[in-house]
Short mmCIF file of C-alpha atoms in Angstrom, two decimals:
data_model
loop_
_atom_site.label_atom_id
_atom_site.label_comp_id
_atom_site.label_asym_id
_atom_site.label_seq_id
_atom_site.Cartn_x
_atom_site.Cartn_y
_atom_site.Cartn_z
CA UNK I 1 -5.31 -36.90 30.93
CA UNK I 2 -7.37 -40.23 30.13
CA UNK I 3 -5.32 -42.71 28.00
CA UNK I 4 -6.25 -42.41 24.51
CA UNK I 5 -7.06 -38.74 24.85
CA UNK I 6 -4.98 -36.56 22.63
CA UNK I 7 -4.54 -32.86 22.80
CA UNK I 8 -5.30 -30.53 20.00
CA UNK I 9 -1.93 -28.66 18.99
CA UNK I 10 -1.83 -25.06 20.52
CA UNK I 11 -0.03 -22.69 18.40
CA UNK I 12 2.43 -20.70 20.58
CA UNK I 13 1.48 -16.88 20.14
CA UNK I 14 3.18 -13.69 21.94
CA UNK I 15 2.14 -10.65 22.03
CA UNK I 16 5.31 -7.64 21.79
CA UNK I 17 5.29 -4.42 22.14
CA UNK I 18 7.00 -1.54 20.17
CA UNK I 19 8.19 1.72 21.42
CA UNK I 20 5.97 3.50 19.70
CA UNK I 21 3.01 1.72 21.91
CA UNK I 22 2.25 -0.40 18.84
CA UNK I 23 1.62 -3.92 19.84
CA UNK I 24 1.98 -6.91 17.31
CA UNK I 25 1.70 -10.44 17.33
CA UNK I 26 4.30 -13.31 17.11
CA UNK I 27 3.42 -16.62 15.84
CA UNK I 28 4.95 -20.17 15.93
CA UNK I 29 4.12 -21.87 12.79
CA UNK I 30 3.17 -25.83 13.58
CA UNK I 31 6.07 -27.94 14.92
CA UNK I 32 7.59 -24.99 16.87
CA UNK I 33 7.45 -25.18 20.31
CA UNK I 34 6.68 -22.50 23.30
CA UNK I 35 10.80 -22.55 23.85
CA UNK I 36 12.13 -22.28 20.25
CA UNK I 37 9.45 -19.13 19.20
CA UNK I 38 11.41 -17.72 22.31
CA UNK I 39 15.14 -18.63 21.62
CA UNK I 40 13.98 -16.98 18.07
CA UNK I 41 12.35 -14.08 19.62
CA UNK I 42 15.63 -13.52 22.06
CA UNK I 43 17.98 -14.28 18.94
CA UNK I 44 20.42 -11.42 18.11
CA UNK I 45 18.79 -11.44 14.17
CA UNK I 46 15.18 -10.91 14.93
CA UNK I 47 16.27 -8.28 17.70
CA UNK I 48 18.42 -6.36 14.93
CA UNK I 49 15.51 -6.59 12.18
CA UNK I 50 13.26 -4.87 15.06
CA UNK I 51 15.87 -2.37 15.52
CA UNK I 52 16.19 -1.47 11.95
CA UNK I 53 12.32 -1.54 11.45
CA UNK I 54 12.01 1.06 14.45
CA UNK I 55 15.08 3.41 13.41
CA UNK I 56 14.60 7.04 12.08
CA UNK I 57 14.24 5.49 8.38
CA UNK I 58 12.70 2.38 8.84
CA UNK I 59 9.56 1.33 7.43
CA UNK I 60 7.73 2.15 10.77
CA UNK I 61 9.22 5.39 11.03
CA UNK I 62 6.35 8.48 10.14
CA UNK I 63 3.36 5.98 11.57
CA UNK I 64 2.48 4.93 7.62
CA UNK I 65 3.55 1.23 7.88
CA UNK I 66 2.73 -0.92 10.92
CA UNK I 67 3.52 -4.13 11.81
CA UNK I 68 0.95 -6.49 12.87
CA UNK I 69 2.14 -10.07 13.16
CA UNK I 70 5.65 -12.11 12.54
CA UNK I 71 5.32 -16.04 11.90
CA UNK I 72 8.20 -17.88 13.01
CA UNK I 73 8.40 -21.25 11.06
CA UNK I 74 10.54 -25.02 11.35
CA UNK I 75 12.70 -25.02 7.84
CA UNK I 76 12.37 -29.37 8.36
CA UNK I 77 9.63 -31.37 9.18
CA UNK I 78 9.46 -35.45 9.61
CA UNK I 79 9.64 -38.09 6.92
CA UNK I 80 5.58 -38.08 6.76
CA UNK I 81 5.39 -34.57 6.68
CA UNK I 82 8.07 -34.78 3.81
CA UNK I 83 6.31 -36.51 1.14
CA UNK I 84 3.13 -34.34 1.30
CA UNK I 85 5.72 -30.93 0.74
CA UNK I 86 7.15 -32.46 -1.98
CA UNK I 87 3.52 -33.55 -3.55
CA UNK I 88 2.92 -29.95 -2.78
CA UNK I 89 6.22 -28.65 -4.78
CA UNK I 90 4.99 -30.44 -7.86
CA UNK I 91 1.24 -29.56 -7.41
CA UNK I 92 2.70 -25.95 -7.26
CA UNK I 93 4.29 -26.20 -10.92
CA UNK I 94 1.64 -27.56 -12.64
CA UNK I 95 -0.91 -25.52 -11.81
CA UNK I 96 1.07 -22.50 -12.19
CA UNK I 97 3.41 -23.50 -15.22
CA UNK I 98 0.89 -21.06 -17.39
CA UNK I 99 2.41 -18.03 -16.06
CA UNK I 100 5.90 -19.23 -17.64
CA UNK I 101 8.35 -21.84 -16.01
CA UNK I 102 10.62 -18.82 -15.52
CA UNK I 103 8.74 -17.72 -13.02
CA UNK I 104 8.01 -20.97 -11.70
CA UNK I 105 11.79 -21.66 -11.16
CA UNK I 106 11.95 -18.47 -9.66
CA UNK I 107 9.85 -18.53 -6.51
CA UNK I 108 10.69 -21.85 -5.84
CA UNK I 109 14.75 -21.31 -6.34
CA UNK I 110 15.40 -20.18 -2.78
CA UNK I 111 13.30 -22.97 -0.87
CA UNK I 112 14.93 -25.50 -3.18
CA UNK I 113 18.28 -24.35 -2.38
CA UNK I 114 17.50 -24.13 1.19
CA UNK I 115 16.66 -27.70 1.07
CA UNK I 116 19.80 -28.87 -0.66
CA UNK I 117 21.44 -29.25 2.72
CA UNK I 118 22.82 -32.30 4.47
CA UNK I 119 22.84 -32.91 8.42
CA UNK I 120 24.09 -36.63 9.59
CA UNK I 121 21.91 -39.21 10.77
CA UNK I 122 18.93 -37.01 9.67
CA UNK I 123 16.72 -37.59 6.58
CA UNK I 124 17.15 -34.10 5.21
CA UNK I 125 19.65 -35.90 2.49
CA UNK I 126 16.94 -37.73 1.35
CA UNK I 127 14.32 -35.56 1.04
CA UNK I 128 16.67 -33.21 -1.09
CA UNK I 129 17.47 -36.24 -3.16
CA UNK I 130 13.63 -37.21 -3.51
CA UNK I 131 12.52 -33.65 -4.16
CA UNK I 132 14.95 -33.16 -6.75
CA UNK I 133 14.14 -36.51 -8.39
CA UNK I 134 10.49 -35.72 -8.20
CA UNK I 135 10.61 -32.41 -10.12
CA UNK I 136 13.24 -33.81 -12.80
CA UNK I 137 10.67 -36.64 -13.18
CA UNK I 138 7.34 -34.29 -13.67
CA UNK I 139 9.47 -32.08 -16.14
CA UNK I 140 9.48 -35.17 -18.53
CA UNK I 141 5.75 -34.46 -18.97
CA UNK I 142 6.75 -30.55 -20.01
CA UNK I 143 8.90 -31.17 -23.34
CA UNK I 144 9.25 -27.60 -23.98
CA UNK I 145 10.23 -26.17 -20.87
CA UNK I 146 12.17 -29.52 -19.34
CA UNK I 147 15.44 -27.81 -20.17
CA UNK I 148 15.05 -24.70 -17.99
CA UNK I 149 13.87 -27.21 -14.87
CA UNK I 150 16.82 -29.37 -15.63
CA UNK I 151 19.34 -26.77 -15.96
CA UNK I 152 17.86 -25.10 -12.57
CA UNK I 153 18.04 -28.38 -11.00
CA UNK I 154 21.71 -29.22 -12.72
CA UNK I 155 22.42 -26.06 -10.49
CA UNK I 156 21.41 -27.31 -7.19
CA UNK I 157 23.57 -30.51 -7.79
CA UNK I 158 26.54 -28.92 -7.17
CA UNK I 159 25.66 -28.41 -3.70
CA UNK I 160 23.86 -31.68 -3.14
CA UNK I 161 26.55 -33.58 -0.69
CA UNK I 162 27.91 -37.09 -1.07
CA UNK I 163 27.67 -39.34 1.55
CA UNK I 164 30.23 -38.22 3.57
CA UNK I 165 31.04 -35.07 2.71
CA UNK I 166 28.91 -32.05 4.60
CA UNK I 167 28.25 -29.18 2.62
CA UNK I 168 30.01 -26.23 3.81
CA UNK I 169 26.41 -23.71 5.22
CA UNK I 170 23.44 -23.54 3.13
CA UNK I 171 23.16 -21.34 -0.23
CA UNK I 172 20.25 -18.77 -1.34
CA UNK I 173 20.43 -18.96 -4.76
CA UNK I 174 19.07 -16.01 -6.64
CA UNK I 175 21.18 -16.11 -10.00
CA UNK I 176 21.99 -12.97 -12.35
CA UNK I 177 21.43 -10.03 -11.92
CA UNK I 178 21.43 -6.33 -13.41
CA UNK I 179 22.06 -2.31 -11.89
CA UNK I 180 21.66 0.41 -13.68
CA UNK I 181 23.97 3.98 -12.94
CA UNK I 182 22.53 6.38 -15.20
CA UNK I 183 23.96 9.59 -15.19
CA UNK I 184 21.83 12.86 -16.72
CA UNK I 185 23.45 16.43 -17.38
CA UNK I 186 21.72 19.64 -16.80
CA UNK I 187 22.61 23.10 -17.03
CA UNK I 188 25.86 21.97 -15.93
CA UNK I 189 24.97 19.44 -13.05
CA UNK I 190 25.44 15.72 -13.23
CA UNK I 191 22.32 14.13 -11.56
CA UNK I 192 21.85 10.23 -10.90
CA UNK I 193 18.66 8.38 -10.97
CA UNK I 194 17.67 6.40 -7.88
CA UNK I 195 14.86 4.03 -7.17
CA UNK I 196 13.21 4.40 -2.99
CA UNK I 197 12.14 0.94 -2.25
CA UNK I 198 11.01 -0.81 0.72
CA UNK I 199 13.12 -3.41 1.89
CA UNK I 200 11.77 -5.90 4.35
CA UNK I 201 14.77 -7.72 5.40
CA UNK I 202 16.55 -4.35 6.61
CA UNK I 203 13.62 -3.23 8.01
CA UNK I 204 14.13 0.61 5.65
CA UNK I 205 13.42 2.18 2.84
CA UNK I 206 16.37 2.02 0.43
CA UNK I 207 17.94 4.55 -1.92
CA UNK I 208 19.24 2.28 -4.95
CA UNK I 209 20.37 2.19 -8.12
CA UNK I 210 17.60 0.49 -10.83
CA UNK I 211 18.46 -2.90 -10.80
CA UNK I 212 16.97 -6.38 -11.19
CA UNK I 213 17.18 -10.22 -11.68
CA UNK I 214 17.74 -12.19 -14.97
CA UNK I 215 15.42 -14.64 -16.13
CA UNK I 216 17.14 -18.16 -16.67
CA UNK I 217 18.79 -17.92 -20.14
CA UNK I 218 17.36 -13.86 -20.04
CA UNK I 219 19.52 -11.54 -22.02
CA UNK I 220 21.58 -9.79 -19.52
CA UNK I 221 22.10 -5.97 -21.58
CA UNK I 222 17.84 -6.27 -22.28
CA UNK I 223 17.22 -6.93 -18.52
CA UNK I 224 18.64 -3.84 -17.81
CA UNK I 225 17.34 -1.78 -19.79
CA UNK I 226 13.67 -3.51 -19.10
CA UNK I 227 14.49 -2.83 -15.65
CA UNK I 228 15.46 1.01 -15.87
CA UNK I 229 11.84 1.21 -17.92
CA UNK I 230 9.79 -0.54 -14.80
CA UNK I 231 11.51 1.38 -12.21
CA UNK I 232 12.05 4.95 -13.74
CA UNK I 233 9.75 5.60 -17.10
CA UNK I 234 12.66 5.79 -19.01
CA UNK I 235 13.23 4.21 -22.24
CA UNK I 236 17.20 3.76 -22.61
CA UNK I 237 18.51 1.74 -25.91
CA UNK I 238 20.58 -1.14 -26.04
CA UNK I 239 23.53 0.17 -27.88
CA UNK I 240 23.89 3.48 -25.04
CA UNK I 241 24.71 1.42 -22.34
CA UNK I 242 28.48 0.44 -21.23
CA UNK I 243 28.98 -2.45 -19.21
CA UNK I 244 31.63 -1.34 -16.03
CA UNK I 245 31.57 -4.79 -15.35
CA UNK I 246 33.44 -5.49 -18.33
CA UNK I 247 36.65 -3.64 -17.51
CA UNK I 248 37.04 -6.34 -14.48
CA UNK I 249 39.98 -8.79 -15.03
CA UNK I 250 38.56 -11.35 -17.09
CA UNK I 251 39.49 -13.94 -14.46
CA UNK I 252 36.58 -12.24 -12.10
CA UNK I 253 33.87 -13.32 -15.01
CA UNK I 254 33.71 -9.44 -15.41
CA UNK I 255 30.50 -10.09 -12.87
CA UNK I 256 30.45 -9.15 -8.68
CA UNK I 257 29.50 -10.92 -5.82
CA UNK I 258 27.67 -8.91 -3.35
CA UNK I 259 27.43 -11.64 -0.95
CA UNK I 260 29.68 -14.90 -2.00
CA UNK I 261 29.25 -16.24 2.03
CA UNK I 262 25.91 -17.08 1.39
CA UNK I 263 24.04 -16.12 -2.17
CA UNK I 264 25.28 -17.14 -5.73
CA UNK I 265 24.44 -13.95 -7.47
CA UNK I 266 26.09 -12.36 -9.87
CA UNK I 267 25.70 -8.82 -10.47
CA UNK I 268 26.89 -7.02 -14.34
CA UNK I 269 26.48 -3.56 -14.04
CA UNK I 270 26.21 -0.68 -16.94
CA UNK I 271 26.57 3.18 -17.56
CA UNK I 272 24.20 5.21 -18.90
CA UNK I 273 25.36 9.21 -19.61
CA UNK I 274 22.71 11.53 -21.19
CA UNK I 275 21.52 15.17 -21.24
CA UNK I 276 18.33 15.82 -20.27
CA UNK I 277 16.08 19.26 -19.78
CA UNK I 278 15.02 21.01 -16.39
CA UNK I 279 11.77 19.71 -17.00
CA UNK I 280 12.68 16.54 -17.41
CA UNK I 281 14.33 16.06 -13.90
CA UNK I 282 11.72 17.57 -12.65
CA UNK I 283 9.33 15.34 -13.88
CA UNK I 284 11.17 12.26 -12.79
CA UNK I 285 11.56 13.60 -9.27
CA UNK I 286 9.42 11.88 -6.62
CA UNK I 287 7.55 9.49 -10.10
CA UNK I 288 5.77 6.69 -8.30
CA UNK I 289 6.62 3.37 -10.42
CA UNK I 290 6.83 -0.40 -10.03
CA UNK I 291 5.29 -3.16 -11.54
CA UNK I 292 2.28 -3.35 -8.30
CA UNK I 293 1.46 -7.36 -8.97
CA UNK I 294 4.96 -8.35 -8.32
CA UNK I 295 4.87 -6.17 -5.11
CA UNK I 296 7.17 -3.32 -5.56
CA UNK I 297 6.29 0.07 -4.60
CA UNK I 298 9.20 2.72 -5.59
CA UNK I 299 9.68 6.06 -5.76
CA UNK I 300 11.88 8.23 -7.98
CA UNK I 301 14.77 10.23 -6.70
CA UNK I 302 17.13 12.27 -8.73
CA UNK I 303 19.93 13.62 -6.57
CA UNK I 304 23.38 15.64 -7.54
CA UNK I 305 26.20 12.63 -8.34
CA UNK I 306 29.06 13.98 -6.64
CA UNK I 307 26.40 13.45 -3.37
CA UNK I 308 25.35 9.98 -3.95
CA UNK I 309 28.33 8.16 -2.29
CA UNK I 310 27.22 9.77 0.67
CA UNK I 311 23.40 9.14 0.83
CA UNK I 312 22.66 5.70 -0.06
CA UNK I 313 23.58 2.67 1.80
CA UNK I 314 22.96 -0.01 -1.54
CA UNK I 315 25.86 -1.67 -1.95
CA UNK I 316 25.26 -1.77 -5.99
CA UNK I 317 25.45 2.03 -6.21
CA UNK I 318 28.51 2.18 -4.45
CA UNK I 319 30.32 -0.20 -6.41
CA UNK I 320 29.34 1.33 -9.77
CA UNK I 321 30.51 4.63 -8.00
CA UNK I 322 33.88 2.82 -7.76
CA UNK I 323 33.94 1.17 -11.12
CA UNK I 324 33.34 4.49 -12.51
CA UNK I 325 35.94 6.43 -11.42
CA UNK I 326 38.38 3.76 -11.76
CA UNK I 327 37.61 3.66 -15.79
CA UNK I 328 38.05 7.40 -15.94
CA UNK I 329 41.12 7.57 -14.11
CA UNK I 330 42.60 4.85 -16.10
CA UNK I 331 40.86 6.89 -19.27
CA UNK I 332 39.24 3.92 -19.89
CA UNK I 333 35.98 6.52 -20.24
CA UNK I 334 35.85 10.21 -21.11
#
């Protein structure tokens, strides 16, 4: 090639092919080379997510779903490359501080986490530090809603590494959240309510218990029972619910940690117990919900309760299973 001749970037691109015959495309976002979108494509976590999106219930199970192209992407980029992401970050808030700086916080809580990471003699440290900086800075011009960003941010500082100290793996930081067991009585059967969702990251479709995250300073109880209404149609008051959360030790927070390796959330869980008519259940069975502009597709399932610790895999249900029969057997509930 002639000296001063450079060559256009070629994204890497690959084509796969599933065992159904379907073929899909695999993309290298810019900066990764031929050789890392195939050390990703050989790892032993994309191979399981294929797995689990090919098995009996995964989402490509049945021929309705199919996949049609996977984008691998770098999570770091080079100092230039840095200060345009962070313009980006705060371009991102302003225009879309309209829809509520909850939400804001929201999407951009897991890439700002992700960031607050520290490698030696790399500049990820200081782009943390800027980015952080930078947002506190642009919430000045936001008076009302400052103290949510600030608190968010006061949040991510306690990850943010000294000097010479290395933070311990990286943290996805999703915050509160809220499951719902509700229990219904008919003619002498005890049926729960479950929510089908699909869930990308296992690849299935998921039989859970309603649950959901909690706003930044949200009220916990309210989520809940906002969340039951959203998933299932039904309208549950305030003053029915038990928290089975709250018989913890008071030294756990009376909260759980599904996953304290990696994720910060904390999950309060309630009890519902109601009677309900034939027609009822049958009403709810199979209900479409879910609120369609934030993406969720579910379907209702009511199912016997002395079945559920058998046919659901969601780790919420089964712990409010366990909480459950725990408080009864120490007569804690009727």
């Amino acid at each position: 090639m002639a000296s001063g001749v450079s060559r256009a970037y070629v994204t890497p691109v690959q084509i796969m092919t599933l065992s159904n015959g379907d073929c899909f495309e695999i993309v290298a976002a810019s900066g990764l080379s031929e050789t890392g979108l195939r050390n990703a494509i050989d790892s032993t976590l994309f191979k399981q997510w294929l797995k689990n999106m090919q098995s009996e219930k995964g989402l490509l199970a049945g021929g309705q779903m199919h996949l049609r192209r996977v984008e691998f992407q770098v999570l770091s980029c080079c100092e230039e490359a840095q200060e345009e992401l962070i313009q980006q970050v705060l371009l991102f808030i302003v225009r879309n501080k309209s829809l509520g700086i909850n939400e804001v916080v929201r999407f951009l809580r897991p890439f700002i986490m992700f960031s607050v990471m520290w490698k030696p003699t790399s500049c990820t440290y200081f782009f943390s530090r800027n980015l952080i900086s930078e947002i506190a800075s642009l919430s000045c011009s936001f008076p009302l809603e400052a103290i949510i960003i600030l608190k968010f941010l006061t949040k991510c500082l306690k990850y943010f590494p000294s000097t010479n100290e290395k933070v311990p793996g990286i943290v996805f930081a999703r915050g509160p959240s809220v499951a719902v067991l509700i229990l219904l009585e008919s003619k002498g059967v005890i049926y729960v309510v479950l929510t089908e969702q699909v869930r990308v990251p296992v690849g299935k479709l998921i039989l859970e218990i309603p649950a959901g995250m909690v706003d930044d300073g949200g009220d916990v109880i309210g989520t809940a029972v906002r969340e039951v209404e959203e998933e299932t149609g039904i309208n549950l008051k305030v003053q029915d619910m038990v928290s089975l959360t709250a018989f913890l030790d008071p030294g756990t927070g009376c909260r759980i940690f599904p996953s304290p390796g990696g994720c910060d959330e904390e999950l309060s869980i309630f009890l519902y117990k109601g009677n309900a008519e034939e027609e009822v259940i049958k009403a709810l069975q199979g209900k479409e919900m879910g609120l369609r502009e934030h993406g969720e597709l579910i379907k209702v399932h009511i199912v016997p309760y002395n079945k559920l610790w058998r046919i659901t895999a969601d780790a919420k249900a089964l712990t409010a299973i366990t909480l459950y029969e725990m408080a009864r057997r120490d007569g804690l509930l009727p």
